[in-house]
Each structure stands twice: as structure tokens, then as C-alpha cells.
Tab-separated table of N, CA and C in Angstrom:
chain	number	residue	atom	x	y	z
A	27	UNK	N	30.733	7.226	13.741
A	27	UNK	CA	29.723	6.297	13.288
A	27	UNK	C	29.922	6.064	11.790
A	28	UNK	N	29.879	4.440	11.365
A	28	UNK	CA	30.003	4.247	10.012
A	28	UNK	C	29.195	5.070	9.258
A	29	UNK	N	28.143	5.384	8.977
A	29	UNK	CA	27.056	6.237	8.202
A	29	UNK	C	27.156	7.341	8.140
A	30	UNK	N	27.726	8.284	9.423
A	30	UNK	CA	28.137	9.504	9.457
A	30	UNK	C	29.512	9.737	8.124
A	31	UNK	N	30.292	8.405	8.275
A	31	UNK	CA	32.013	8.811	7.764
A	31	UNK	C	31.253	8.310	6.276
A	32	UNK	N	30.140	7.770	6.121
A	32	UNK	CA	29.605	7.838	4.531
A	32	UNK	C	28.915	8.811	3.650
A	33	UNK	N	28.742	9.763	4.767
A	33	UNK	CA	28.140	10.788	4.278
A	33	UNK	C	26.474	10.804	4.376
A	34	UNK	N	26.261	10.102	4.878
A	34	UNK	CA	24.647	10.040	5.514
A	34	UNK	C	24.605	10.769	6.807
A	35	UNK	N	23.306	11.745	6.446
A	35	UNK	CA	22.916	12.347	7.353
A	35	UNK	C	21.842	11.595	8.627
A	36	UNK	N	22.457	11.188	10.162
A	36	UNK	CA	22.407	10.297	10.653
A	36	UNK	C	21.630	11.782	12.184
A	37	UNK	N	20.278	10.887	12.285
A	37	UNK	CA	19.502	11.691	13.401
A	37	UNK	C	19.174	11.099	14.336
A	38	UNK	N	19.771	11.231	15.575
A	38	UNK	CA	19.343	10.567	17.129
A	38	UNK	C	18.531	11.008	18.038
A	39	UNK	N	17.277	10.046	18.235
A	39	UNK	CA	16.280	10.768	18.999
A	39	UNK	C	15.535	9.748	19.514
A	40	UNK	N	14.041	10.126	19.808
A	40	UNK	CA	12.967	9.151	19.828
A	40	UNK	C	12.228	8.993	18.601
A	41	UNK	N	12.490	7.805	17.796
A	41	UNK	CA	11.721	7.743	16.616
A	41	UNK	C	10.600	8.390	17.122
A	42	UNK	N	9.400	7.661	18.153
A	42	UNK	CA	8.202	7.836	18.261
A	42	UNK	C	7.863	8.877	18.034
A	43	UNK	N	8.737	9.812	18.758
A	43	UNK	CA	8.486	11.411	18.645
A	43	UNK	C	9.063	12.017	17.239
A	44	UNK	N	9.643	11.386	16.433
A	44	UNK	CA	10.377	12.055	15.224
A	44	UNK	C	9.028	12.205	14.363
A	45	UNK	N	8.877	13.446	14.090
A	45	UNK	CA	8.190	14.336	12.767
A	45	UNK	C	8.529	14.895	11.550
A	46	UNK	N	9.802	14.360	10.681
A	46	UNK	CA	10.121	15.419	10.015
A	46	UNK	C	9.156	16.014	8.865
A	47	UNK	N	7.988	16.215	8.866
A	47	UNK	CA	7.570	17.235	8.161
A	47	UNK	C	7.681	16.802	7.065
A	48	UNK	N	7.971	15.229	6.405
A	48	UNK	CA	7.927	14.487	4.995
A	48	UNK	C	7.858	13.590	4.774
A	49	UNK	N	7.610	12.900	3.804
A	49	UNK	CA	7.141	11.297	3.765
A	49	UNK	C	8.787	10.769	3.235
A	50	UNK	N	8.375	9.448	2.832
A	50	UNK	CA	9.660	9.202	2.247
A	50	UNK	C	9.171	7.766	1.118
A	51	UNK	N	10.468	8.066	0.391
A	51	UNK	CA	9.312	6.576	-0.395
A	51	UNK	C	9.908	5.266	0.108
A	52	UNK	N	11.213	4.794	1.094
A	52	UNK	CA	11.295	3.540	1.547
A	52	UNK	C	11.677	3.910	2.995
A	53	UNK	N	11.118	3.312	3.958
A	53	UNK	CA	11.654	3.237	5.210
A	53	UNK	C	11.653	1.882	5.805
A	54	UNK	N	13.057	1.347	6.103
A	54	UNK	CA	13.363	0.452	6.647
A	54	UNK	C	13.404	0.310	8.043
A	55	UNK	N	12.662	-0.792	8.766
A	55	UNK	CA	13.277	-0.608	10.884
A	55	UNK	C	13.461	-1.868	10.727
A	56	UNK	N	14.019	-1.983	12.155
A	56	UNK	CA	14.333	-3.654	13.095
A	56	UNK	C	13.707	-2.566	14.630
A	57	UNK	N	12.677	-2.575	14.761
A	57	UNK	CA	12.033	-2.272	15.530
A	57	UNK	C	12.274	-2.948	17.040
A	58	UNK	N	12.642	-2.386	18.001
A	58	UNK	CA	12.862	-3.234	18.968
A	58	UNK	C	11.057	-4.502	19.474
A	59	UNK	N	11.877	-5.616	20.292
A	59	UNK	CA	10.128	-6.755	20.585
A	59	UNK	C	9.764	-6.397	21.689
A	60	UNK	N	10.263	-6.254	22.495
A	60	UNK	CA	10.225	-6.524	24.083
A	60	UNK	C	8.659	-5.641	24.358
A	61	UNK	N	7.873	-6.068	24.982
A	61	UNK	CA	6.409	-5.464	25.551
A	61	UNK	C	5.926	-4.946	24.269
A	62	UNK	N	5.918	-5.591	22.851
A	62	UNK	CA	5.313	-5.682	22.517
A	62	UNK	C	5.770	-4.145	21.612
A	63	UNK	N	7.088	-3.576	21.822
A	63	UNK	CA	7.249	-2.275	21.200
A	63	UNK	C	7.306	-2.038	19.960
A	64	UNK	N	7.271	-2.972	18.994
A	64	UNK	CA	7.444	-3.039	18.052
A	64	UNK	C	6.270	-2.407	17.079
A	65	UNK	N	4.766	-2.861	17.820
A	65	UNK	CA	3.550	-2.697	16.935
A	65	UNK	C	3.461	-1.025	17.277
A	66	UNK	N	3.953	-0.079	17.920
A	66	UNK	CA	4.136	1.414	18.069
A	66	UNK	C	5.408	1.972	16.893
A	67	UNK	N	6.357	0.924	16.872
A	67	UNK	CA	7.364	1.999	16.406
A	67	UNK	C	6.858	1.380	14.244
A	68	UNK	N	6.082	0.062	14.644
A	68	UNK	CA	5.689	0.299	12.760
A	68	UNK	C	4.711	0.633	12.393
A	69	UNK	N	3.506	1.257	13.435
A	69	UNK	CA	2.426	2.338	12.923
A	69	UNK	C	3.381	3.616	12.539
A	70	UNK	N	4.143	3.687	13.164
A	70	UNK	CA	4.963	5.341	12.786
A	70	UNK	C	5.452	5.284	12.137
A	71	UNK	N	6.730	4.194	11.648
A	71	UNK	CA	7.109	3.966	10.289
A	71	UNK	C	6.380	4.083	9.069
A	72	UNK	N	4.892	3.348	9.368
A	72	UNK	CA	4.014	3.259	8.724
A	72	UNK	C	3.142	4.901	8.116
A	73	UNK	N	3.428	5.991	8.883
A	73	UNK	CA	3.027	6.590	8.615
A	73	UNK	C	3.717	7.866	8.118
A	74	UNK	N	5.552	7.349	8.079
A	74	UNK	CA	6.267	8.147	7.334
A	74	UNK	C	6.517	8.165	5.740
A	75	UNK	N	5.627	7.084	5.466
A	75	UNK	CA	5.730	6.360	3.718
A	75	UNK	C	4.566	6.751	2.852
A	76	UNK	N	5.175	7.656	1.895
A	76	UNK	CA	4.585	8.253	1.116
A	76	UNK	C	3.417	7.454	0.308
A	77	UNK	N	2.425	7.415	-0.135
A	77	UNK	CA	1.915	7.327	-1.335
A	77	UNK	C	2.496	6.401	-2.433
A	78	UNK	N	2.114	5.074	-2.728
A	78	UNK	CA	2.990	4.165	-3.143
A	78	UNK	C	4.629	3.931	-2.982
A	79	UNK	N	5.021	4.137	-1.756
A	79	UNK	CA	6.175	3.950	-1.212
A	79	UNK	C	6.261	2.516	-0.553
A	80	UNK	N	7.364	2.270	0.038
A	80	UNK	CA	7.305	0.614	0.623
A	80	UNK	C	8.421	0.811	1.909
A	81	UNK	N	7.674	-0.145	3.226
A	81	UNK	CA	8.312	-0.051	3.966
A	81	UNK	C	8.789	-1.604	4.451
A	82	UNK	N	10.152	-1.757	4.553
A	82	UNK	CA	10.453	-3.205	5.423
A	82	UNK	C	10.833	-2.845	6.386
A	83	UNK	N	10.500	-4.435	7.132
A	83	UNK	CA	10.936	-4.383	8.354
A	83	UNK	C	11.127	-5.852	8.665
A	84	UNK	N	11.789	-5.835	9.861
A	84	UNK	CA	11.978	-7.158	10.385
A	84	UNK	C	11.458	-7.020	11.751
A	85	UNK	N	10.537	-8.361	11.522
A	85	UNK	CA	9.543	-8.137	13.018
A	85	UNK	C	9.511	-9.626	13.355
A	86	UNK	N	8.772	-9.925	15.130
A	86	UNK	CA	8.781	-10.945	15.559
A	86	UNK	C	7.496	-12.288	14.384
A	87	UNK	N	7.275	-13.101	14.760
A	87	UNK	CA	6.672	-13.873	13.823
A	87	UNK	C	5.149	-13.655	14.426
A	88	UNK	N	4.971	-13.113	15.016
A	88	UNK	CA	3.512	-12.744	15.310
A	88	UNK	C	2.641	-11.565	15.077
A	89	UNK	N	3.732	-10.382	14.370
A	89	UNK	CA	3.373	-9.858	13.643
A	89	UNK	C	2.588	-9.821	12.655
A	90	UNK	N	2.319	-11.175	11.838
A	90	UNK	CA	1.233	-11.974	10.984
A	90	UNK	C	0.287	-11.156	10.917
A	91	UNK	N	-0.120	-11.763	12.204
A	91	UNK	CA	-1.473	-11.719	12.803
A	91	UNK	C	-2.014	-10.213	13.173
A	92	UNK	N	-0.887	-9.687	13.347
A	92	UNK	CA	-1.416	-7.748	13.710
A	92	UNK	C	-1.150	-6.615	12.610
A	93	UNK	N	-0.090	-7.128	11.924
A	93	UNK	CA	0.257	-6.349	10.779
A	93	UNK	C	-0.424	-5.501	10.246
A	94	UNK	N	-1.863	-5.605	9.345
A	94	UNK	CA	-2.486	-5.509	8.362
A	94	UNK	C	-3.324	-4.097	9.328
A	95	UNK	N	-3.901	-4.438	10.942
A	95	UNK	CA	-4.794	-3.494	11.668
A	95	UNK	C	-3.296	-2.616	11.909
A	96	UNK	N	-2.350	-2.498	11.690
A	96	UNK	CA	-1.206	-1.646	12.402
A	96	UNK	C	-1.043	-0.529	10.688
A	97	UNK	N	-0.749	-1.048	9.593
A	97	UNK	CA	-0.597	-0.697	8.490
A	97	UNK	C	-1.976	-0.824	7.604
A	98	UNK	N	-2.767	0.036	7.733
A	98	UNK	CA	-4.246	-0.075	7.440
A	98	UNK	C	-3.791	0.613	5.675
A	99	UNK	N	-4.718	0.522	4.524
A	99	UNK	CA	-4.146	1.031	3.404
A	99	UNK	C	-2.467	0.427	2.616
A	100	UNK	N	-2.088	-0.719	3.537
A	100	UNK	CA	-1.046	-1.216	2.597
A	100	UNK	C	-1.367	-2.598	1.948
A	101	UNK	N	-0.670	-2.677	1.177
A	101	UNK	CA	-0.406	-4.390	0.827
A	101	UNK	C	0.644	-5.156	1.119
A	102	UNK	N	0.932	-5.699	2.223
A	102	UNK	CA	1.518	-6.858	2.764
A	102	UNK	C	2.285	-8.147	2.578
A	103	UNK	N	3.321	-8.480	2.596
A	103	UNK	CA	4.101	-9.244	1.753
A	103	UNK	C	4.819	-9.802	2.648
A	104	UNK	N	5.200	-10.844	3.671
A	104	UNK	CA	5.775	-11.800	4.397
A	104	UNK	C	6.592	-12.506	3.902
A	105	UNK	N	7.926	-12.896	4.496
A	105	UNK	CA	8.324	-13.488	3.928
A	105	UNK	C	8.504	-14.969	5.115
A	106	UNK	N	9.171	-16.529	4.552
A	106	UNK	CA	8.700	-17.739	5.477
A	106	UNK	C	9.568	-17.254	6.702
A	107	UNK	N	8.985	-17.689	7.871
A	107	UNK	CA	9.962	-17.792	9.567
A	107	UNK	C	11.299	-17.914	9.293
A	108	UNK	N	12.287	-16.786	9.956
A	108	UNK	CA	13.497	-17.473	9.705
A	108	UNK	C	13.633	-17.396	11.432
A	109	UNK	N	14.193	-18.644	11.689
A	109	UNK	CA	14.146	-19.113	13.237
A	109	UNK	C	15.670	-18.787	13.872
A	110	UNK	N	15.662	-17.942	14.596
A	110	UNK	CA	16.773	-18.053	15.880
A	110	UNK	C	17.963	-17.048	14.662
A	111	UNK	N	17.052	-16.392	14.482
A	111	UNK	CA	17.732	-15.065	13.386
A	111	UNK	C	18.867	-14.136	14.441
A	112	UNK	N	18.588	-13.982	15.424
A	112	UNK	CA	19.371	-13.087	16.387
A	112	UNK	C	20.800	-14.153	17.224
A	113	UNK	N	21.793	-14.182	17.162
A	113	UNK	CA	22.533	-14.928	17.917
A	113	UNK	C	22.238	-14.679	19.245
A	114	UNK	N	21.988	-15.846	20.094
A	114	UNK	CA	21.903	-16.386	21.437
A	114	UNK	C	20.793	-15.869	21.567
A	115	UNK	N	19.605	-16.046	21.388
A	115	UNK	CA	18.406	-15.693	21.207
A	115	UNK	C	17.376	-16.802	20.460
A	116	UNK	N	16.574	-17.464	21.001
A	116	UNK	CA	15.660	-17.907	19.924
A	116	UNK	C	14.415	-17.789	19.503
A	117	UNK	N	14.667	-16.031	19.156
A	117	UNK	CA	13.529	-15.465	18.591
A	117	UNK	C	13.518	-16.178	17.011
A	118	UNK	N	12.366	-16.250	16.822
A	118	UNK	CA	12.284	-16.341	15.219
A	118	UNK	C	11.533	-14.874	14.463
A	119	UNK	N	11.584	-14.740	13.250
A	119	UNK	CA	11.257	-13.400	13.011
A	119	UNK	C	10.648	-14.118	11.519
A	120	UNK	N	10.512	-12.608	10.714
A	120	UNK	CA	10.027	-12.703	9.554
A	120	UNK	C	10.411	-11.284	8.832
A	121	UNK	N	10.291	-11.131	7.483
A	121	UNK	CA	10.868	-10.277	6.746
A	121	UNK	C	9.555	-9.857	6.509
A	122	UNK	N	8.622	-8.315	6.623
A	122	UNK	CA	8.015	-7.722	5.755
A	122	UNK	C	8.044	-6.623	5.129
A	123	UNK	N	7.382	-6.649	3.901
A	123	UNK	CA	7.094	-5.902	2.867
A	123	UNK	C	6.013	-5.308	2.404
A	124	UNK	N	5.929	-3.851	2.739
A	124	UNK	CA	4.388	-3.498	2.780
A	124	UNK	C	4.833	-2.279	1.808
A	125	UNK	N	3.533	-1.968	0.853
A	125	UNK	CA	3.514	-0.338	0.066
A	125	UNK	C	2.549	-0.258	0.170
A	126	UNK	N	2.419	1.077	0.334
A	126	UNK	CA	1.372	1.815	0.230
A	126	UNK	C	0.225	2.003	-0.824
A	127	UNK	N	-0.605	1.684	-1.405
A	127	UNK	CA	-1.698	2.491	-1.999
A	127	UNK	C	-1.440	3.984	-2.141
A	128	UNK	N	-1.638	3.581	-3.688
A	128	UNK	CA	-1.564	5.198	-4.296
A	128	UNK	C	-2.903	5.508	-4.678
A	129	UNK	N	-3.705	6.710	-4.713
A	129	UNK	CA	-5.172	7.102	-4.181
A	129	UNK	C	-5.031	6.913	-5.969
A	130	UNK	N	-6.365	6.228	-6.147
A	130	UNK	CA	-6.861	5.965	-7.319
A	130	UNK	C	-6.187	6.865	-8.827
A	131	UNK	N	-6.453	8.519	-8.327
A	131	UNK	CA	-6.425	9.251	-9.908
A	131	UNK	C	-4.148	8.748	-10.153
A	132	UNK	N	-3.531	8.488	-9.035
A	132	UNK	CA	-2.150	8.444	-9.588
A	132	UNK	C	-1.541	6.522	-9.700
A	133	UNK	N	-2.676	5.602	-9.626
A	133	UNK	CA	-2.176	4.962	-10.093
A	133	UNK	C	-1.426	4.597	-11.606
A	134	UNK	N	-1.784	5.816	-12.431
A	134	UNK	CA	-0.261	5.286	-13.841
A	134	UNK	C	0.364	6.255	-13.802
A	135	UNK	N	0.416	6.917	-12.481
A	135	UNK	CA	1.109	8.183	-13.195
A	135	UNK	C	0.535	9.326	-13.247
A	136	UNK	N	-0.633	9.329	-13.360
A	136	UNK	CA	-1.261	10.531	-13.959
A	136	UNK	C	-1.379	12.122	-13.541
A	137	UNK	N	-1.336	11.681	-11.940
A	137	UNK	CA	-2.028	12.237	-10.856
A	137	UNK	C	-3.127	13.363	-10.648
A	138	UNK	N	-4.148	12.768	-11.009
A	138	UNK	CA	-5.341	12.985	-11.178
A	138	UNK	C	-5.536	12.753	-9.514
């Protein structure tokens, strides 16, 4: 696997079920669509991101609309439809960008 021969430490499993016991400050998915699997695997993403951390993803375009109740505590950042993004497919999708809220006393830093 390319990532392995780069020296990235590369873990195969069930995201859903993956716990590692730490946050992280960026986590990226392409979450699979089909039945809707997508709004499960970016609450969990969602809940591997630290404390002013940021997570993208690329999701179907109806995501819009569910995003915000899936990632409760972030701020949200869309980017316009890009249409028929997948070859032989005409899904359209969208790029988002969500971080986290940092709890009041560490917004400069302080961490109060």
C-alpha cells in the first residue's frame, strides 16, 4: 500500500468501531453514501476532533441540510456543488469544513 511504503502508519478495521483512545486535530473522510452511511461514519469522525481541531470531508449535497444536527458544537463551512465529481456516477457532492469550538477559558491560548 502507497501510505504504508511512506511511512504512515495505516489501520484496517471498522471505522465505526475504531476508538483510539485520542483526539486528533484534523481528520479527513470520503465517507461512503449509499443508505444514507455517511451521516454515521461523520458523527464519529466528528467525535475524533479535538478541541479547536477541523474536520473535512466530502459528502453527498444533502448533507446541507443534516450537517450542523450530526456535528453539534462546530462551525461549518461548505463549499459550492461540484456535480458528477465521481466518474460514471452523477452524484454531485460538496466539500466541508467544520472546527470545533474551543471551551471558552482556551480561546487565546490561555487554557483557563
Amino acid at each position: 500500500m502507497i501510505l504504508r511504503e511512506k511511512g504512515h502508519t495505516v489501520i484496517e478495521g471498522d471505522f465505526l468501531a475504531w476508538n483510539p483512545g485520542t483526539r486528533f486535530d484534523v481528520v479527513a473522510c470520503n465517507p461512503p453514501y449509499s443508505e444514507g452511511r455517511w451521516q454515521a461514519h461523520l458523527r464519529h469522525a466528528g467525535a475524533l476532533v479535538e478541541a479547536g481541531g477541523r474536520l473535512g470531508a466530502v459528502l453527498p449535497l444533502s448533507a446541507r441540510q443534516q450537517a450542523a444536527e450530526l456535528l453539534p458544537g462546530f462551525d461549518l463551512e461548505f463549499s459550492a456543488p461540484i456535480d458528477n465529481a465521481f466518474a460514471g456516477t452523477s452524484i454531485s457532492v460538496l466539500l466541508l469544513k467544520a472546527t470545533k469550538a474551543k471551551p471558552k477559558g482556551m480561546q487565546m491560548g490561555l487554557g483557563l
